[in-house]
Coordinates of C-alpha atoms in Angstrom, one line a residue:
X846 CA 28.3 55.3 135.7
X847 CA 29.1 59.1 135.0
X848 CA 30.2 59.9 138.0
X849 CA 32.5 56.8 138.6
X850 CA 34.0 57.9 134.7
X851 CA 34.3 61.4 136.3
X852 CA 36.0 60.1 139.3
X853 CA 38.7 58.0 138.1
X854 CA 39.2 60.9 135.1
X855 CA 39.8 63.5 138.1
X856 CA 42.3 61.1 139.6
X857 CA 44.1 60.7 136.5
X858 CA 44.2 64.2 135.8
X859 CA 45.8 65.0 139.2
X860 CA 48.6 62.3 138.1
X861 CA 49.3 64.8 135.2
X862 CA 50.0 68.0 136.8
X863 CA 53.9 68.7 137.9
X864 CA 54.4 67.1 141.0
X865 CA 58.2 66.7 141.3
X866 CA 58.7 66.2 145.0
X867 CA 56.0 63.0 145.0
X868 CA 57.5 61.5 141.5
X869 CA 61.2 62.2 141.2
X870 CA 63.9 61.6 144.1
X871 CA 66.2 64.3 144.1
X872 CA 68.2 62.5 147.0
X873 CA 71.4 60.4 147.1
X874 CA 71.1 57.7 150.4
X875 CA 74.8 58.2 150.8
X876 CA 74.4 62.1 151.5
X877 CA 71.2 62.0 153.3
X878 CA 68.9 60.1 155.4
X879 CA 65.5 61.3 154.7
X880 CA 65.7 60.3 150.6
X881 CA 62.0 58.3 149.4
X882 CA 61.9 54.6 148.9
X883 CA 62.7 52.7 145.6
X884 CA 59.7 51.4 143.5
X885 CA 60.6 47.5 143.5
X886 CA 60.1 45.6 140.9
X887 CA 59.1 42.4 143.0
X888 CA 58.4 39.6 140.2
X889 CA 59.7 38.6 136.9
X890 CA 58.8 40.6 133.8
X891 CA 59.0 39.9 130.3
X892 CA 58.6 42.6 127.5
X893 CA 58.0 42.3 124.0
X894 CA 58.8 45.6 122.5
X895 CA 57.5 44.4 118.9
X896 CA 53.8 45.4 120.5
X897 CA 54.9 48.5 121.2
X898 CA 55.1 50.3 124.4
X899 CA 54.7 49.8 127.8
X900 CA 53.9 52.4 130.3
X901 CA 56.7 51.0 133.2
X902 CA 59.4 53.1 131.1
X903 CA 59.9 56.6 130.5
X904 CA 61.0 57.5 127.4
X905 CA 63.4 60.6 126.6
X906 CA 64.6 61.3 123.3
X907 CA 61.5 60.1 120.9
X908 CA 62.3 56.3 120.7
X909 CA 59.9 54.7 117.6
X910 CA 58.3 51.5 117.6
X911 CA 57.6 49.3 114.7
X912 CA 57.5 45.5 113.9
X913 CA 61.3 45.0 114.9
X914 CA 61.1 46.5 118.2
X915 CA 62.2 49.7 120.0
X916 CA 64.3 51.9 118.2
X917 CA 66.6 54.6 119.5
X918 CA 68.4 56.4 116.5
X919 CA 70.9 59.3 116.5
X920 CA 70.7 61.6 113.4
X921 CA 72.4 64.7 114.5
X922 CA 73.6 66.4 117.6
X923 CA 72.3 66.3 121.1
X924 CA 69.8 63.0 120.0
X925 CA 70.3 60.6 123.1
X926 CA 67.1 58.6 123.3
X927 CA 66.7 56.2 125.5
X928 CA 64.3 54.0 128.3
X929 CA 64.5 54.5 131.9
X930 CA 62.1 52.2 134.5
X931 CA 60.1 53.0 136.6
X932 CA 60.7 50.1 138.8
X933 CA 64.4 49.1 140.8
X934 CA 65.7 45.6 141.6
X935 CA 67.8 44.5 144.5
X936 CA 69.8 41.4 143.0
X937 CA 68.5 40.2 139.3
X938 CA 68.8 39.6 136.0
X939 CA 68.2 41.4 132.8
X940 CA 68.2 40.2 129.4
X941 CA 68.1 42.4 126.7
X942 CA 67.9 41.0 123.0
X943 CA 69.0 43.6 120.8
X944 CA 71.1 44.9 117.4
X945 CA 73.9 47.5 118.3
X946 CA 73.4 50.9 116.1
X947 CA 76.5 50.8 113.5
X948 CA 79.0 54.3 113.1
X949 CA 81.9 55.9 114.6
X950 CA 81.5 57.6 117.6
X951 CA 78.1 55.9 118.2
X952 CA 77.0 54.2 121.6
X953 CA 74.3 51.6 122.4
X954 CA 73.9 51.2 125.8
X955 CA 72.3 49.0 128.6
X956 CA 72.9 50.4 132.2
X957 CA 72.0 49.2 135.5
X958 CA 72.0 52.2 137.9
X959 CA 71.2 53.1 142.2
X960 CA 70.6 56.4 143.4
X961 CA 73.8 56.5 145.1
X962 CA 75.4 55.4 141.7
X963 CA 76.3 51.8 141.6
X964 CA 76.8 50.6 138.2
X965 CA 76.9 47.2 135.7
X966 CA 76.8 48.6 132.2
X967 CA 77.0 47.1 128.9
X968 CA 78.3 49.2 125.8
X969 CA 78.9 48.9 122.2
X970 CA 80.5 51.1 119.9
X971 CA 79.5 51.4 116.7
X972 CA 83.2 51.6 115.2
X973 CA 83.2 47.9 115.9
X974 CA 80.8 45.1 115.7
X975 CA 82.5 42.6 117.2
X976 CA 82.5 43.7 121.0
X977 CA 81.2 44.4 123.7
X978 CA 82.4 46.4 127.0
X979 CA 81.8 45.4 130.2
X980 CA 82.1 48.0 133.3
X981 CA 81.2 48.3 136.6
X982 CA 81.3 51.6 139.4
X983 CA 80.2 51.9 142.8
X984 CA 78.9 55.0 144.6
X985 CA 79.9 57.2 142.0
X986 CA 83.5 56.8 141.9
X987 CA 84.6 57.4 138.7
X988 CA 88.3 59.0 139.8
X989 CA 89.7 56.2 137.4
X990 CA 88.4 54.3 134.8
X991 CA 90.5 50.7 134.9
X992 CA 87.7 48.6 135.6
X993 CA 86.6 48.3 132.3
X994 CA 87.1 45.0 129.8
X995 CA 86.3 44.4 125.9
X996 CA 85.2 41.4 125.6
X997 CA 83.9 39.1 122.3
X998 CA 80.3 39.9 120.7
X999 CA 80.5 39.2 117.0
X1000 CA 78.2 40.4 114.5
X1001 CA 76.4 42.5 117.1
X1002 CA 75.3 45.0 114.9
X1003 CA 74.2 42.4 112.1
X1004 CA 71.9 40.2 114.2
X1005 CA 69.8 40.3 117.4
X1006 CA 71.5 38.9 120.2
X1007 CA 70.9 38.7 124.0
X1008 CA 72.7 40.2 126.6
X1009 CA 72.5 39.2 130.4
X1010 CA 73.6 41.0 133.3
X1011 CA 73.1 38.8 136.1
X1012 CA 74.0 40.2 139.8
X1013 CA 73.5 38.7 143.4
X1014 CA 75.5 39.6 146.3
X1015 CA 78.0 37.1 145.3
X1016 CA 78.6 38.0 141.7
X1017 CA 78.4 39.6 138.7
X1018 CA 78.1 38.0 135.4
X1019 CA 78.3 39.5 131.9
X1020 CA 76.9 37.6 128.8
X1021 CA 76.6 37.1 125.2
X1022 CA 74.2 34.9 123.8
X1023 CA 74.9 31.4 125.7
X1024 CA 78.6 32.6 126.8
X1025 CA 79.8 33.9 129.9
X1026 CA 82.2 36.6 128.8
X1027 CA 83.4 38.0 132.3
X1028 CA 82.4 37.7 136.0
X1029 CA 83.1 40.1 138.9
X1030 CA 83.0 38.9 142.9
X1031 CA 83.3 41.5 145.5
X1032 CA 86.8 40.4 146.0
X1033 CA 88.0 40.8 142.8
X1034 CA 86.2 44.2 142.9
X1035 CA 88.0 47.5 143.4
X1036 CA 87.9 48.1 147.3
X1037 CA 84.5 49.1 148.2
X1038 CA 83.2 49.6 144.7
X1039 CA 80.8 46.3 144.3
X1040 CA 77.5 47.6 143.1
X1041 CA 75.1 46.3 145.6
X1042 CA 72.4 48.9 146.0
X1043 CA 69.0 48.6 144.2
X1044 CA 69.0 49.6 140.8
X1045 CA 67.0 50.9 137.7
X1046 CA 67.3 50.1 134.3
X1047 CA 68.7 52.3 131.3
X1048 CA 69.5 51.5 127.7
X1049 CA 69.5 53.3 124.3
X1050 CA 71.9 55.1 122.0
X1051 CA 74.0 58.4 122.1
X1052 CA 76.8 60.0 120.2
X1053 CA 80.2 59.4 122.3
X1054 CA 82.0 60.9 119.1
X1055 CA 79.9 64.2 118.9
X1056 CA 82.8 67.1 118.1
X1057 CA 81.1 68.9 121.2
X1058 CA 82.5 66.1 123.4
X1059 CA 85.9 66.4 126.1
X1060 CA 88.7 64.5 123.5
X1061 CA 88.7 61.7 125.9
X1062 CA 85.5 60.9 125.6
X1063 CA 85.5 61.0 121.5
X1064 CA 88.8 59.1 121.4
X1065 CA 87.3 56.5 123.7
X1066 CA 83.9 56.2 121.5
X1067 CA 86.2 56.3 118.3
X1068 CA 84.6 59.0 116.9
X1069 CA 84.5 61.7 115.4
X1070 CA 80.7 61.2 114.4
X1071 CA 79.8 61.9 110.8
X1072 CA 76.4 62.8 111.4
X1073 CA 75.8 63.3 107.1
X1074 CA 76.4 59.0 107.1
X1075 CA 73.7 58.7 109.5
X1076 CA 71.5 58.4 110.7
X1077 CA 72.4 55.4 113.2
X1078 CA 69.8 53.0 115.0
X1079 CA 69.7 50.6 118.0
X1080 CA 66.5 48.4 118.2
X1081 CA 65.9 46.6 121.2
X1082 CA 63.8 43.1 120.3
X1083 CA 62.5 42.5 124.2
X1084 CA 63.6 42.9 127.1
X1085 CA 63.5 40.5 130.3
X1086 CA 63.6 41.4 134.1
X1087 CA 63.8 39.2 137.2
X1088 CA 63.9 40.9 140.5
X1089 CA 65.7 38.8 143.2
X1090 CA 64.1 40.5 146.1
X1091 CA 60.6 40.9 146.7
X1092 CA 57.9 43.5 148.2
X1093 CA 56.9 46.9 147.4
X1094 CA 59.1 49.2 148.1
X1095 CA 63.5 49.2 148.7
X1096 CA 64.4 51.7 152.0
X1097 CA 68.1 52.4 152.4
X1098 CA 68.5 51.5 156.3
X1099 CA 71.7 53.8 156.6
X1100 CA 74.4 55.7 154.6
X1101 CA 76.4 52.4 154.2
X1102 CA 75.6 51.9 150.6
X1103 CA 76.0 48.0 152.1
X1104 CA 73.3 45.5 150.3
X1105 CA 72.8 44.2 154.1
X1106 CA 71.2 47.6 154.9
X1107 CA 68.3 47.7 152.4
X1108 CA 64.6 47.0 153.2
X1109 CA 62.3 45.6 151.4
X1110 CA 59.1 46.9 152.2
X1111 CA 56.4 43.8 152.6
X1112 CA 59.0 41.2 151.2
X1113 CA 62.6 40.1 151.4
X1114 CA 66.1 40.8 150.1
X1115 CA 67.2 37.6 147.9
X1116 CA 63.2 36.6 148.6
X1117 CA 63.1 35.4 144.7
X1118 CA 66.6 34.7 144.0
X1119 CA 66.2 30.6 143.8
X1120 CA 66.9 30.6 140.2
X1121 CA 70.2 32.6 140.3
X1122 CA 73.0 30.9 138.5
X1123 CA 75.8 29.1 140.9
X1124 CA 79.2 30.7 141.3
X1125 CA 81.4 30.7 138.2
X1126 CA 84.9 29.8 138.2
X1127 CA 87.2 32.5 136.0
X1128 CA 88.8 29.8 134.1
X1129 CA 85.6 28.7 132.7
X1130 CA 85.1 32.5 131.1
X1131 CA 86.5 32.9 127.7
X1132 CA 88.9 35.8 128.0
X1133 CA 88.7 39.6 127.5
X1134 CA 89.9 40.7 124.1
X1135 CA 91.2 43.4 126.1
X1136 CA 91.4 45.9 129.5
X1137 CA 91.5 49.3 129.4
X1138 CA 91.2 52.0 132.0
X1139 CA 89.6 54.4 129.3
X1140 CA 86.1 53.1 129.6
X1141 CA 84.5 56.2 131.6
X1142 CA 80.8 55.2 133.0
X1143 CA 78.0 54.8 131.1
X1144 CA 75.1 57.1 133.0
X1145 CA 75.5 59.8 135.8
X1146 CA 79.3 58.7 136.8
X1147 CA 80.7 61.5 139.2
X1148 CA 84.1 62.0 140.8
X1149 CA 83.5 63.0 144.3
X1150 CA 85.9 65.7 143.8
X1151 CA 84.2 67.4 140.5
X1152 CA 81.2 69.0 139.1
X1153 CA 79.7 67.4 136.3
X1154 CA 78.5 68.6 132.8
X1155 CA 75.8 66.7 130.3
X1156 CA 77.1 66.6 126.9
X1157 CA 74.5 64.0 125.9
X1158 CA 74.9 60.4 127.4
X1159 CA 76.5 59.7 129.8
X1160 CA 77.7 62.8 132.2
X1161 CA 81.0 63.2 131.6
X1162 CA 83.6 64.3 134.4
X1163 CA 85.6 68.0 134.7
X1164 CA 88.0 68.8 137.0
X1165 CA 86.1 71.4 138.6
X1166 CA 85.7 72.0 142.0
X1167 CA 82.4 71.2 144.2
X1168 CA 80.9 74.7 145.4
X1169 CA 77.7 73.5 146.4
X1170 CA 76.8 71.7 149.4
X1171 CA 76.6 68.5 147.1
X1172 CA 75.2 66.9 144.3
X1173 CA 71.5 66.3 143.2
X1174 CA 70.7 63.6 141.2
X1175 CA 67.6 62.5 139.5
X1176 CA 65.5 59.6 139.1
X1177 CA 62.5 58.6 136.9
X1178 CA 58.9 58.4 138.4
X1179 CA 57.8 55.3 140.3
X1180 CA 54.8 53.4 140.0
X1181 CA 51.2 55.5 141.1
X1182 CA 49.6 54.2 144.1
X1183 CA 47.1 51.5 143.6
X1184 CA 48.9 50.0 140.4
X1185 CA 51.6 47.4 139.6
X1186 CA 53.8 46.3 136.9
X1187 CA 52.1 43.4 135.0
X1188 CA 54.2 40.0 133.7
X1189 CA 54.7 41.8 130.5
X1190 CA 55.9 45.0 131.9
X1191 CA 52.9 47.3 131.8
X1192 CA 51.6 49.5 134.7
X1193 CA 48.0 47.9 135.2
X1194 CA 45.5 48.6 138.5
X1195 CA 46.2 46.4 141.3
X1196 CA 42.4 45.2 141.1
X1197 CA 41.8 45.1 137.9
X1198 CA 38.2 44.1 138.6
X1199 CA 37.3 47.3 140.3
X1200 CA 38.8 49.6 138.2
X1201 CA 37.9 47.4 134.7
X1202 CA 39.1 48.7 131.0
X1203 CA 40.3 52.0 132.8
X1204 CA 43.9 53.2 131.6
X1205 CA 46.3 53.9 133.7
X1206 CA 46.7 57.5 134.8
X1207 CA 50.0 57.6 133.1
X1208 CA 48.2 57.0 129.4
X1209 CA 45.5 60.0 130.3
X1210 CA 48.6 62.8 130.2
X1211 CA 49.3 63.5 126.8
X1212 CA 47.5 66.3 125.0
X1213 CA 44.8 64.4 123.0
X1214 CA 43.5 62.5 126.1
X1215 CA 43.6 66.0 128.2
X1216 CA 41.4 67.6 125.3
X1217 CA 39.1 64.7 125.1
X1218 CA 38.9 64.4 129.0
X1219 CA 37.9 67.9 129.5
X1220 CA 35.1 67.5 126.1
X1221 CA 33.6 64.6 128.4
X1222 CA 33.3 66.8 131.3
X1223 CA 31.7 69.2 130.2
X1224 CA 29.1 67.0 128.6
X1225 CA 28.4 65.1 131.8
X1226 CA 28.1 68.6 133.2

């Protein structure tokens, strides 16, 4: 029995030490050919957040749990938590159910984002808590920002309220509670800027107001933040996932950035995708309170033309000029071998029986369980 404890504590232990090239792509498919496969998602998930935790999303930026949920709260300059998966979708839907974080300058956000920066985002500002903005990018072009709408989402700040993203190949649709507030079709979209590549998920809160900020950027959040009336808090309720596609793994085929080019490894594009919704006529969608081309992209945006700088969340655009070879962009660590991503969104072993009441490796890295690990060692010693 020791050794088997010893055996899967070794294991884990190797799943702690810094092993960026296994766990983090550093590769966008559009630039190169040789970038790692996509953890897929594969199934349908549903998280309750009001438990607590769960181990298929990296946290940055100290989120809290308690009775109401997730919390991500901005209380002074630079805080930009948030919650990153470890999984992708090809084609889905995502529900979040959630209370926007009140104050000018403040942003909640929900993002759904590729490696080669595709983009569906949701975002509310905290200077008004009666909508919502809709946006959408595709790989990476964020030269101008007119594809942005405000559309209707009352009391959001007041009361939890769902928000879906549904995408397929066909179309993209936007909603609050029960309502369809705006749906995209790749011919309405901007020439070649569908989002159609698989992506993770994002959401949390930032400062878009912070005095640090490009003007543009505070203008469009309608800050300045007042950091002394803070601080200012998103919770997220639960959250719910459907992948459309199935298998193991998502392969970009080519440099396309074409939906038709992706692999799934041991299942299908659009293998799950019998429940997605029918096509939506436009005049069925209540209309936008507004458009405007000032609605810059919610996470890792980037000109093709310009470096980038971070000055919190999201990246925001300057006009200078690439001297590298080309960008590098990052994405969180994908599921260990030998484990999946249970119904309720937790990294569990994929044979639960042989490895019984063992965490997974990703639990066994903080400090405590390190110290306590290495106590148990040297007693079986």
């Amino acid at each position: 029995m020791f050794s088997r404890v010893i055996f899967v504590v070794g294991a884990a232990l190797l799943s702690c030490t810094p092993t960026a090239a296994q766990t983090y792509s550093t590769c966008n498919p559009l630039q190169s050919s040789n970038c790692p496969p996509d953890t897929a998602l594969g199934k349908a998930i549903n998280v309750d957040f009001t438990q607590g935790s769960v181990n298929s999303f990296t946290a940055s930026g100290n989120p809290t749990y308690d009775s109401n949920g997730v919390s991500f709260t901005v209380a002074q300059s630079g805080d930009a938590p948030q919650l990153t998966s470890l999984f992708y979708i090809m084609f889905g839907k995502v529900e979040l159910t959630m209370k926007a974080a009140p104050g000018a300058g403040i942003v909640s956000s929900l993002v759904l984002q590729s490696d080669d920066l595709d983009e569906i985002d949701m975002e509310w500002l905290g200077a008004d808590s009666t909508e919502v903005q809709t946006n959408y990018f595709g790989k990476g072009e964020v030269t101008t920002y007119n594809r942005g709408q405000f559309n209707p989402a009352p009391n959001n700040q007041g009361e939890f309220i769902t928000y879906t993203i549904e995408w397929t190949q066909s179309q993209i649709m936007w909603s609050v509670g029960s309502t369809i507030v705006r749906v995209l079709t790749p011919e309405t979209a901007d020439a070649n800027q569908y989002p159609q590549t698989p992506m993770q998920v994002k959401f949390g809160a930032w400062s878009g107001g912070d005095p640090s900020n490009p003007p543009g950027t505070i203008a469009w959040a309608r800050g300045p933040t007042n950091y002394a009336d803070g601080p200012y808090t998103m919770i997220v309720q639960s959250l719910a996932v459907t992948d459309y596609s199935t298998g193991t793994q998502y392969k970009y085929g080519d440099n396309s950035g074409e939906w038709q080019s992706i692999e799934a490894v041991g299942g299908k594009v659009n293998g799950n995708s019998g429940g997605a919704a029918a096509s939506v006529a436009s005049a069925d969608i209540p209309a936008a309170t507004s458009a405007s081309p000032s609605i810059p992209a919610g996470l890792g945006g980037k000109p093709k033309d310009s470096t980038i700088t971070q000055t919190g969340w999201p990246w925001v655009a300057t006009a200078t000029t690439l001297t590298t070879a080309g960008p590098v962009y990052t994405t969180a660590p994908g599921v260990p071998s030998g484990w999946v991503i249970s119904s309720n969104g937790k990294v569990v072993p994929a044979d639960s029986a042989a490895v019984n009441n063992f965490p997974s490796p990703l639990l066994l890295c903080s400090p405590l369980a390190i110290a306590l690990i290495t106590a148990l060692v040297r007693i079986c010693s």
